[in-house]
Coordinates of N, CA and C in Angstrom, one line a residue:
M191 N 20.4 28.5 7.4 CA 19.5 27.9 6.4 C 18.8 26.7 7.0
K192 N 17.6 26.7 7.1 CA 16.9 25.4 7.5 C 17.0 24.2 6.7
K193 N 16.8 23.1 7.5 CA 17.0 22.0 6.7 C 15.7 21.1 7.0
Y194 N 15.0 20.4 5.9 CA 13.9 19.7 5.8 C 14.3 18.3 5.4
I195 N 13.6 17.2 6.1 CA 13.8 15.9 5.6 C 12.5 15.7 4.6
A196 N 12.5 15.2 3.6 CA 11.5 14.9 2.6 C 11.3 13.5 2.4
I197 N 10.3 13.0 2.8 CA 10.0 11.4 2.8 C 9.5 11.1 1.5
V198 N 9.9 10.1 1.1 CA 9.2 9.8 -0.5 C 8.4 8.5 0.1
G199 N 7.0 8.7 0.0 CA 6.2 7.8 0.4 C 5.6 6.8 -0.4
S200 N 6.8 6.3 -1.2 CA 6.3 5.3 -2.2 C 7.6 4.4 -2.5
N201 N 7.8 3.1 -2.6 CA 8.8 2.3 -3.0 C 9.0 2.0 -4.6
S202 N 8.2 2.8 -5.4 CA 8.3 2.8 -6.8 C 9.6 3.4 -7.2
K203 N 10.4 2.7 -8.1 CA 11.4 3.6 -8.6 C 11.1 4.6 -9.6
L204 N 9.9 4.4 -10.0 CA 9.4 5.5 -10.9 C 8.4 6.5 -10.2
S205 N 8.4 6.6 -9.0 CA 7.5 7.5 -8.3 C 7.5 8.9 -8.7
T206 N 6.4 9.3 -9.1 CA 6.2 10.9 -9.3 C 6.3 11.6 -8.1
N207 N 6.0 11.2 -7.1 CA 6.2 11.7 -5.6 C 7.6 11.8 -5.3
R208 N 8.4 11.1 -5.7 CA 10.1 11.3 -5.6 C 10.3 12.3 -6.6
R209 N 9.8 12.5 -7.8 CA 10.0 13.4 -8.6 C 9.6 14.8 -8.1
L210 N 8.5 14.7 -7.5 CA 8.1 16.0 -6.8 C 8.9 16.8 -5.8
L211 N 9.5 15.9 -5.0 CA 10.5 16.1 -3.9 C 11.8 16.6 -4.4
E212 N 12.0 16.0 -5.6 CA 13.4 16.2 -6.2 C 13.3 17.6 -6.9
Y213 N 12.1 18.0 -7.3 CA 11.8 19.3 -8.0 C 11.8 20.3 -6.9
M214 N 11.2 20.1 -5.8 CA 11.3 21.1 -4.8 C 12.6 21.0 -4.1
K215 N 13.5 20.1 -4.2 CA 14.9 20.4 -3.7 C 15.7 21.1 -4.4
K216 N 15.4 21.2 -5.7 CA 16.1 22.1 -6.8 C 15.7 23.4 -6.8
R217 N 14.3 23.6 -6.8 CA 13.8 24.9 -6.8 C 14.2 25.6 -5.6
Y218 N 14.3 25.2 -4.4 CA 14.3 25.9 -3.3 C 15.8 25.6 -2.7
K219 N 16.6 25.3 -3.5 CA 18.2 25.0 -2.9 C 18.8 26.4 -2.3
D220 N 18.5 27.6 -2.8 CA 19.0 28.7 -2.4 C 18.2 29.2 -1.1
D221 N 17.3 28.5 -0.6 CA 16.4 28.9 0.7 C 16.5 28.0 1.9
V222 N 16.6 26.7 1.4 CA 16.5 25.8 2.5 C 17.3 24.3 1.8
E223 N 17.9 23.8 2.9 CA 18.5 22.3 2.4 C 17.3 21.1 2.6
I224 N 17.3 20.5 1.6 CA 16.2 19.3 1.5 C 17.1 18.2 1.3
E225 N 16.8 17.1 2.1 CA 17.2 15.7 2.1 C 16.3 14.8 1.9
L226 N 16.2 14.0 0.7 CA 15.3 13.1 0.5 C 15.5 11.7 1.4
V227 N 14.5 11.2 1.9 CA 14.7 9.9 2.5 C 13.7 8.8 2.2
E228 N 14.3 7.7 1.9 CA 13.3 6.8 1.3 C 12.7 5.7 2.3
V229 N 11.4 5.3 2.0 CA 10.8 4.3 2.9 C 11.0 3.1 2.3
A230 N 11.6 2.7 1.1 CA 11.7 1.7 0.3 C 12.9 0.7 1.2
G231 N 12.5 -0.5 1.4 CA 13.6 -1.3 2.1 C 13.2 -1.5 3.5
L232 N 12.2 -0.8 4.0 CA 11.6 -1.0 5.4 C 10.8 -2.2 5.5
P233 N 11.0 -3.0 6.5 CA 10.3 -4.4 6.5 C 8.8 -3.8 6.9
I234 N 7.8 -4.7 6.9 CA 6.5 -4.3 7.2 C 6.5 -4.3 8.8
F235 N 5.8 -3.5 9.3 CA 5.9 -3.1 10.9 C 5.2 -4.4 11.4
K236 N 5.9 -4.8 12.5 CA 5.5 -6.0 13.3 C 6.0 -5.7 14.8
K237 N 5.1 -5.8 15.7 CA 5.6 -5.5 16.9 C 6.3 -7.0 17.5
T238 N 7.4 -6.6 18.5 CA 8.3 -7.6 19.2 C 8.3 -7.5 20.3
V239 N 8.8 -8.7 21.1 CA 8.8 -8.5 22.5 C 9.9 -7.5 22.8
E240 N 11.0 -7.5 22.4 CA 11.9 -6.4 22.5 C 11.7 -5.1 22.1
M241 N 10.7 -4.9 21.3 CA 10.5 -3.7 20.6 C 11.6 -3.2 19.8
T242 N 12.1 -4.1 18.8 CA 13.2 -3.9 17.9 C 12.7 -3.0 16.9
V243 N 13.4 -1.9 16.6 CA 13.3 -0.9 15.4 C 14.4 -1.2 14.4
P244 N 14.0 -1.4 13.3 CA 15.1 -1.6 12.2 C 16.0 -0.4 12.2
Q245 N 17.3 -0.7 11.7 CA 18.3 0.5 11.8 C 17.8 1.7 10.6
Q246 N 17.3 1.2 9.5 CA 16.7 2.0 8.7 C 15.9 3.2 9.3
A247 N 15.1 2.6 9.8 CA 13.9 3.3 10.7 C 14.7 4.3 11.7
K248 N 15.6 3.7 12.5 CA 16.6 4.4 13.3 C 17.2 6.0 12.8
D249 N 17.6 5.7 11.5 CA 18.5 6.4 10.9 C 17.5 7.5 10.4
M250 N 16.3 7.3 9.9 CA 15.2 8.0 9.6 C 14.8 9.2 10.9
A251 N 14.9 8.4 12.0 CA 14.3 9.3 13.1 C 15.4 10.2 13.4
E252 N 16.6 9.8 13.6 CA 17.6 10.7 13.7 C 17.7 12.0 12.9
K253 N 17.5 11.8 11.5 CA 17.5 12.8 10.6 C 16.3 13.8 10.8
I254 N 15.2 13.3 11.2 CA 13.9 13.9 11.5 C 14.0 14.6 12.6
T255 N 14.6 14.1 13.5 CA 15.0 14.9 15.1 C 15.8 16.1 14.7
A256 N 16.6 15.9 13.8 CA 17.7 17.1 13.6 C 17.1 18.1 12.7
A257 N 16.2 17.8 11.9 CA 15.7 18.5 11.0 C 14.5 19.7 11.4
D258 N 14.5 20.8 10.8 CA 13.7 21.9 11.1 C 12.2 21.6 10.8
G259 N 12.0 20.9 9.8 CA 10.8 20.4 9.4 C 10.7 19.1 8.4
V260 N 9.7 18.8 8.2 CA 9.3 17.4 7.4 C 8.4 17.6 6.2
I261 N 8.6 17.1 5.1 CA 7.8 17.1 3.9 C 7.4 15.6 3.6
I262 N 6.1 15.4 3.7 CA 5.9 13.9 3.0 C 5.1 13.8 1.8
A263 N 5.6 13.3 0.9 CA 4.7 13.0 -0.5 C 4.2 11.5 -0.6
T264 N 3.0 11.7 -0.6 CA 2.2 10.3 -0.7 C 1.6 10.1 -2.1
P265 N 1.5 8.8 -2.6 CA 0.7 8.7 -3.7 C -0.7 8.1 -3.2
E266 N -1.5 7.9 -3.8 CA -2.9 7.3 -3.4 C -3.3 6.0 -3.9
Y267 N -3.5 5.1 -3.2 CA -4.0 3.7 -3.6 C -5.2 3.4 -3.0
D268 N -6.1 3.3 -3.7 CA -7.6 2.8 -3.1 C -8.2 3.7 -2.0
H269 N -7.8 4.9 -2.4 CA -8.3 6.1 -1.4 C -7.3 6.2 -0.2
A270 N -6.2 5.7 -0.3 CA -5.4 5.5 1.2 C -3.9 5.8 0.7
I271 N -3.2 5.8 1.9 CA -1.7 5.9 1.7 C -1.2 4.5 1.5
P272 N 0.0 4.4 0.9 CA 0.6 3.0 0.7 C 0.8 2.3 2.0
A273 N 1.0 1.1 1.7 CA 1.2 0.1 3.2 C 2.6 0.5 3.6
I274 N 3.7 0.9 2.7 CA 4.8 0.9 2.9 C 5.0 2.3 3.6
L275 N 4.3 3.3 3.4 CA 4.3 4.4 4.0 C 3.7 4.4 5.6
S276 N 2.4 3.9 5.4 CA 1.9 3.4 6.9 C 2.9 2.7 7.8
S277 N 3.5 1.6 7.3 CA 4.4 1.0 8.1 C 5.7 1.7 8.6
A278 N 6.1 2.7 7.9 CA 7.3 3.6 8.0 C 7.0 4.4 9.2
L279 N 5.8 5.1 9.3 CA 5.1 5.9 10.4 C 5.0 5.0 11.6
A280 N 4.6 3.9 11.5 CA 4.3 2.9 12.7 C 5.8 2.7 13.2
W281 N 6.9 2.5 12.4 CA 8.2 2.2 13.0 C 8.7 3.6 13.6
L282 N 8.3 4.6 13.2 CA 8.8 5.9 13.7 C 7.9 6.4 14.9
S283 N 6.9 5.5 15.4 CA 6.4 5.7 16.6 C 6.5 4.6 17.6
Y284 N 7.3 3.9 17.5 CA 7.4 2.5 18.0 C 8.5 2.6 19.1
G285 N 8.2 3.2 20.2 CA 9.3 3.6 21.3 C 10.2 4.6 20.9
I286 N 9.9 5.3 19.9 CA 10.7 6.7 19.6 C 9.7 7.7 19.1
Q287 N 10.1 9.0 19.1 CA 9.3 10.1 19.0 C 9.7 11.0 18.0
P288 N 10.3 10.8 17.1 CA 11.0 12.1 16.2 C 10.1 12.8 15.7
L289 N 8.9 12.5 15.5 CA 7.9 13.5 14.8 C 7.1 14.3 15.8
L290 N 7.1 14.0 17.2 CA 6.4 14.7 18.1 C 6.7 16.3 18.0
D291 N 5.6 17.0 17.6 CA 5.7 18.5 17.6 C 6.5 19.0 16.3
K292 N 6.9 18.0 15.5 CA 7.8 18.1 14.3 C 6.8 19.1 13.1
P293 N 7.1 20.1 12.7 CA 6.3 20.8 11.5 C 6.4 19.8 10.3
V294 N 5.2 19.5 9.8 CA 4.9 18.6 8.6 C 4.2 19.4 7.6
L295 N 4.9 19.1 6.3 CA 4.1 19.7 5.1 C 3.6 18.3 4.2
I296 N 2.5 18.2 4.0 CA 2.0 17.2 3.3 C 1.8 17.6 1.8
T297 N 2.5 16.7 0.8 CA 2.3 16.9 -0.5 C 1.9 15.6 -1.2
G298 N 1.6 15.6 -2.3 CA 1.1 14.4 -3.0 C 0.9 14.4 -4.3
A299 N 1.2 13.5 -5.3 CA 1.1 13.3 -6.7 C 0.6 12.0 -6.9
S300 N -0.6 12.0 -7.9 CA -1.0 11.0 -8.5 C -1.3 10.9 -10.0
F301 N -1.5 9.8 -10.6 CA -1.9 9.8 -11.9 C -3.0 10.2 -12.5
G302 N -3.9 10.3 -11.5 CA -5.5 10.7 -11.9 C -5.7 12.4 -11.6
N303 N -7.1 12.5 -11.6 CA -7.4 13.8 -11.1 C -7.4 14.5 -10.0
L304 N -7.5 13.3 -9.0 CA -7.8 13.8 -7.7 C -6.5 14.3 -6.9
G305 N -5.5 14.0 -7.4 CA -4.1 14.6 -6.8 C -3.8 14.0 -5.2
A306 N -4.2 12.8 -5.0 CA -3.9 12.0 -3.8 C -4.6 12.8 -2.6
S307 N -5.8 13.3 -2.7 CA -6.6 14.1 -1.8 C -6.9 13.3 -0.6
R308 N -7.5 12.0 -0.9 CA -8.0 11.4 0.1 C -6.7 10.7 1.1
A309 N -5.7 10.3 0.2 CA -4.7 9.8 1.0 C -4.1 10.7 1.9
Q310 N -4.1 12.0 1.2 CA -3.5 13.2 2.3 C -4.3 13.4 3.5
A311 N -5.7 13.3 3.3 CA -6.4 13.4 4.6 C -6.1 12.1 5.6
Q312 N -6.2 11.0 4.9 CA -5.8 9.9 6.1 C -4.4 10.1 6.5
L313 N -3.4 10.6 5.8 CA -2.1 10.9 6.4 C -2.2 11.9 7.5
R314 N -2.9 12.9 7.1 CA -3.2 13.7 8.2 C -3.7 13.4 9.7
Q315 N -4.7 12.4 9.5 CA -5.2 11.7 10.6 C -4.0 11.1 11.3
I316 N -3.3 10.3 10.6 CA -2.3 9.4 11.1 C -1.3 10.4 11.9
L317 N -0.8 11.2 11.4 CA 0.1 12.3 11.9 C -0.4 12.9 13.2
D318 N -1.6 12.8 13.3 CA -2.1 13.6 14.5 C -2.6 12.6 15.5
S319 N -2.3 11.3 15.3 CA -2.6 10.4 16.4 C -1.7 10.5 17.6
P320 N -2.1 10.0 18.7 CA -1.5 10.2 20.0 C 0.0 9.6 20.2
E321 N 0.3 8.5 19.3 CA 1.5 7.9 19.2 C 2.5 8.7 18.3
I322 N 2.0 9.7 17.5 CA 3.0 10.5 16.6 C 3.0 11.8 17.0
K323 N 1.8 12.5 17.1 CA 1.6 13.8 17.3 C 2.5 14.9 16.5
A324 N 2.5 14.6 15.5 CA 3.3 15.6 14.4 C 2.3 17.0 14.4
R325 N 3.0 18.3 13.9 CA 2.3 19.3 13.9 C 2.3 19.7 12.3
V326 N 1.1 19.4 11.8 CA 0.9 19.3 10.4 C 0.3 20.8 10.1
M327 N 0.8 21.3 9.0 CA 0.5 22.5 8.6 C -1.0 22.5 8.1
P328 N -2.0 23.2 8.9 CA -3.4 23.1 8.4 C -3.5 23.7 7.0
S329 N -4.6 23.1 6.4 CA -5.2 23.4 5.1 C -4.1 23.6 3.9
S330 N -3.1 22.9 3.7 CA -2.1 23.2 3.2 C -1.3 22.3 2.0
E331 N -2.4 21.1 1.8 CA -2.1 20.2 0.9 C -1.6 20.5 -0.5
F332 N -0.7 20.1 -1.0 CA -0.4 20.4 -2.4 C -0.8 19.0 -3.3
L333 N -1.7 19.2 -3.8 CA -2.2 18.2 -4.8 C -1.9 18.4 -6.3
L334 N -0.9 17.3 -6.6 CA -0.4 17.3 -8.0 C -1.1 16.2 -8.8
S335 N -2.3 16.4 -9.6 CA -3.0 15.6 -10.5 C -2.3 15.4 -11.8
N336 N -2.6 14.1 -12.5 CA -1.9 13.9 -13.7 C -0.4 14.1 -13.8
S337 N 0.0 13.4 -12.8 CA 1.6 13.7 -12.5 C 2.6 13.2 -13.5
L338 N 2.1 12.1 -14.1 CA 2.7 11.8 -15.3 C 3.3 12.6 -16.5
K339 N 2.2 13.7 -16.4 CA 2.5 14.7 -17.5 C 2.9 16.0 -16.9
A340 N 3.2 16.1 -15.6 CA 3.2 17.3 -15.0 C 4.6 17.9 -15.0
F341 N 5.7 17.0 -15.3 CA 7.1 17.5 -15.2 C 7.6 17.4 -16.7
N342 N 8.7 18.4 -17.0 CA 9.4 18.8 -18.3 C 10.7 17.8 -18.3
N343 N 11.4 17.6 -19.4 CA 12.6 16.7 -19.2 C 13.6 17.3 -18.2
D344 N 13.7 18.4 -17.8 CA 14.5 18.7 -16.8 C 14.0 18.6 -15.2
G345 N 12.7 18.1 -15.2 CA 12.2 17.7 -13.9 C 11.4 18.8 -13.0
F346 N 11.2 20.1 -14.0 CA 10.5 21.1 -13.4 C 9.0 20.9 -13.7
L347 N 8.2 21.4 -12.9 CA 6.6 21.8 -13.0 C 6.5 22.4 -14.4
I348 N 5.5 21.8 -15.4 CA 5.2 22.2 -16.6 C 4.0 23.7 -16.2
D349 N 3.2 23.3 -15.5 CA 2.0 24.2 -15.2 C 2.6 25.4 -14.2
E350 N 2.7 26.5 -14.7 CA 3.2 27.7 -13.8 C 2.3 28.0 -12.7
T351 N 1.1 27.7 -13.0 CA 0.1 27.9 -11.8 C 0.2 27.1 -10.6
Q352 N 0.8 25.8 -11.0 CA 0.9 24.8 -9.9 C 2.2 25.2 -9.2
A353 N 3.2 25.6 -10.0 CA 4.3 25.9 -9.4 C 4.4 27.2 -8.3
K354 N 3.4 28.2 -8.7 CA 3.3 29.3 -8.0 C 2.6 29.0 -6.8
W355 N 1.6 28.0 -6.9 CA 0.9 27.6 -5.6 C 1.9 26.9 -4.6
L356 N 2.8 26.2 -5.1 CA 3.7 25.3 -4.1 C 4.6 26.3 -3.7
D357 N 4.9 27.4 -4.4 CA 5.9 28.4 -3.9 C 5.2 29.2 -2.8
S358 N 4.1 29.3 -2.8 CA 3.4 30.1 -1.6 C 3.2 29.0 -0.5
L359 N 2.9 27.8 -0.6 CA 2.9 27.0 0.5 C 4.1 26.8 1.1
F360 N 5.3 26.8 0.3 CA 6.7 26.6 0.8 C 7.0 27.8 1.8
V361 N 6.5 29.0 1.2 CA 6.9 30.2 2.2 C 5.8 30.1 3.4
D362 N 4.7 29.7 3.2 CA 3.9 29.6 4.7 C 4.6 28.4 5.4
F363 N 5.2 27.2 4.9 CA 5.7 26.4 5.8 C 6.7 26.9 6.6
D364 N 7.7 27.8 5.9 CA 8.7 28.4 6.6 C 8.3 29.2 7.8
E365 N 7.0 30.0 7.6 CA 6.7 30.9 8.5 C 6.0 29.9 9.6
F366 N 5.4 28.8 9.5 CA 4.8 27.7 10.2 C 5.8 27.2 11.1
I367 N 7.0 26.9 10.6 CA 8.0 26.3 11.5 C 8.6 27.3 12.7
D368 N 8.6 28.6 12.2 CA 8.9 29.6 13.2 C 7.8 29.8 14.2
I369 N 6.5 29.7 13.9 CA 5.6 29.9 14.9 C 5.4 28.7 15.7
S370 N 5.7 27.5 15.1 CA 5.6 26.3 15.9 C 6.4 26.1 16.9
A371 N 7.7 26.9 16.7 CA 9.1 26.7 17.8 C 8.4 27.5 19.0
Q372 N 7.4 28.3 18.8 CA 6.9 29.1 20.0 C 5.8 28.4 20.7
L373 N 5.5 27.1 20.3 CA 4.2 26.4 20.8 C 4.5 25.3 21.5
N374 N 5.8 25.1 21.9 CA 6.2 23.7 22.6 C 6.1 23.6 24.1
H375 N 5.3 24.4 24.5 CA 5.3 24.6 26.3 C 5.0 23.0 26.7
T376 N 4.2 22.1 25.9 CA 3.7 20.9 26.4 C 4.6 19.9 26.0
H377 N 5.7 20.2 25.0 CA 6.4 19.0 24.5 C 7.0 18.1 25.5
D378 N 7.5 18.6 26.6 CA 8.2 17.7 27.5 C 7.4 16.7 28.3
D379 N 6.2 17.3 28.6 CA 5.1 16.3 29.2 C 4.7 15.5 28.2
D380 N 4.4 15.7 26.8 CA 3.9 14.9 25.9 C 5.0 13.8 25.6
A381 N 6.3 14.2 25.4 CA 7.4 13.2 25.5 C 7.5 12.1 26.4
A382 N 7.3 12.7 28.0 CA 7.3 11.8 28.9 C 6.3 10.8 28.8
K383 N 4.8 11.3 28.3 CA 3.7 10.4 28.3 C 4.1 9.3 27.1
M384 N 4.5 9.7 26.0 CA 4.7 9.1 25.0 C 5.8 7.9 25.3
S385 N 6.8 8.3 26.0 CA 7.9 7.2 26.4 C 7.4 6.1 27.3
S386 N 6.5 6.5 28.1 CA 5.9 5.5 29.0 C 4.9 4.9 28.4
F387 N 4.3 5.2 27.0 CA 3.2 4.5 26.7 C 3.5 2.9 26.3
S388 N 2.6 2.2 26.5 CA 2.7 0.7 26.2 C 1.7 0.0 25.2
W389 N 2.2 -0.3 24.0 CA 1.3 -0.9 23.0 C 0.3 -2.3 23.4
D390 N 1.0 -2.7 24.6 CA 0.4 -3.9 25.0 C -0.5 -3.7 26.4
E391 N -0.6 -2.3 26.9 CA -1.2 -2.3 28.0 C -2.7 -2.8 27.9
G392 N -2.9 -3.3 29.2 CA -4.1 -4.0 29.4 C -4.1 -5.4 29.0
S393 N -3.1 -6.0 28.5 CA -2.9 -7.3 28.2 C -2.2 -8.0 29.4
N394 N -2.9 -9.1 29.9 CA -2.4 -9.9 31.0 C -1.6 -11.1 30.4
S395 N -1.5 -11.4 29.3 CA -0.9 -12.8 28.9 C 0.5 -12.4 28.6
G396 N 1.0 -10.8 28.3 CA 2.2 -10.5 27.8 C 2.5 -11.2 26.4
E397 N 1.4 -11.5 25.6 CA 1.5 -12.1 24.3 C 1.7 -11.0 23.4
V398 N 2.6 -10.9 22.3 CA 2.6 -10.0 21.4 C 1.5 -10.3 20.3
K399 N 0.7 -9.3 19.9 CA -0.3 -9.5 19.0 C 0.1 -8.9 17.8

């Protein structure tokens, strides 16, 4: 059985993105093991001379490395991902590379009608950056709009059309992981380049900016 790490991209205790991931954990429990991981509690990203990474981020990195795939659920604030999620991804690329070539499925829930579509587009760009280089499943975003009304009292999606859509994406993600396992010929070279990457390259002062 595959194991996925599901990152809750919000620090809200009432996050509907967390509810979405909890729904997925219950719905697919017979097919895959899903562990939810919180970004809440992480400090805002800041470079240091020692390149110190918080223990919470290190623990997240270990779980991501050991997982077959990653699911990220993001809300949308002002057409962007939350600062806490951006900060978490920065920590996860600061001298460590747990997301390198890791298959990722992007999901998102929002209170409005757009279903976090613009935040998901931004998240895709960040995950594709040279410092992260995750392998995001193409054309696969799950956009859950009007999320406050999307779940019943048992935590299941009310709209059966949305549930079937997510089911199909989930099957595709399983196959995407299998295909991705065959596309890692440059993994070692990429890892070597990333391990020697300097965030302050070109600076002669040695000052941490």
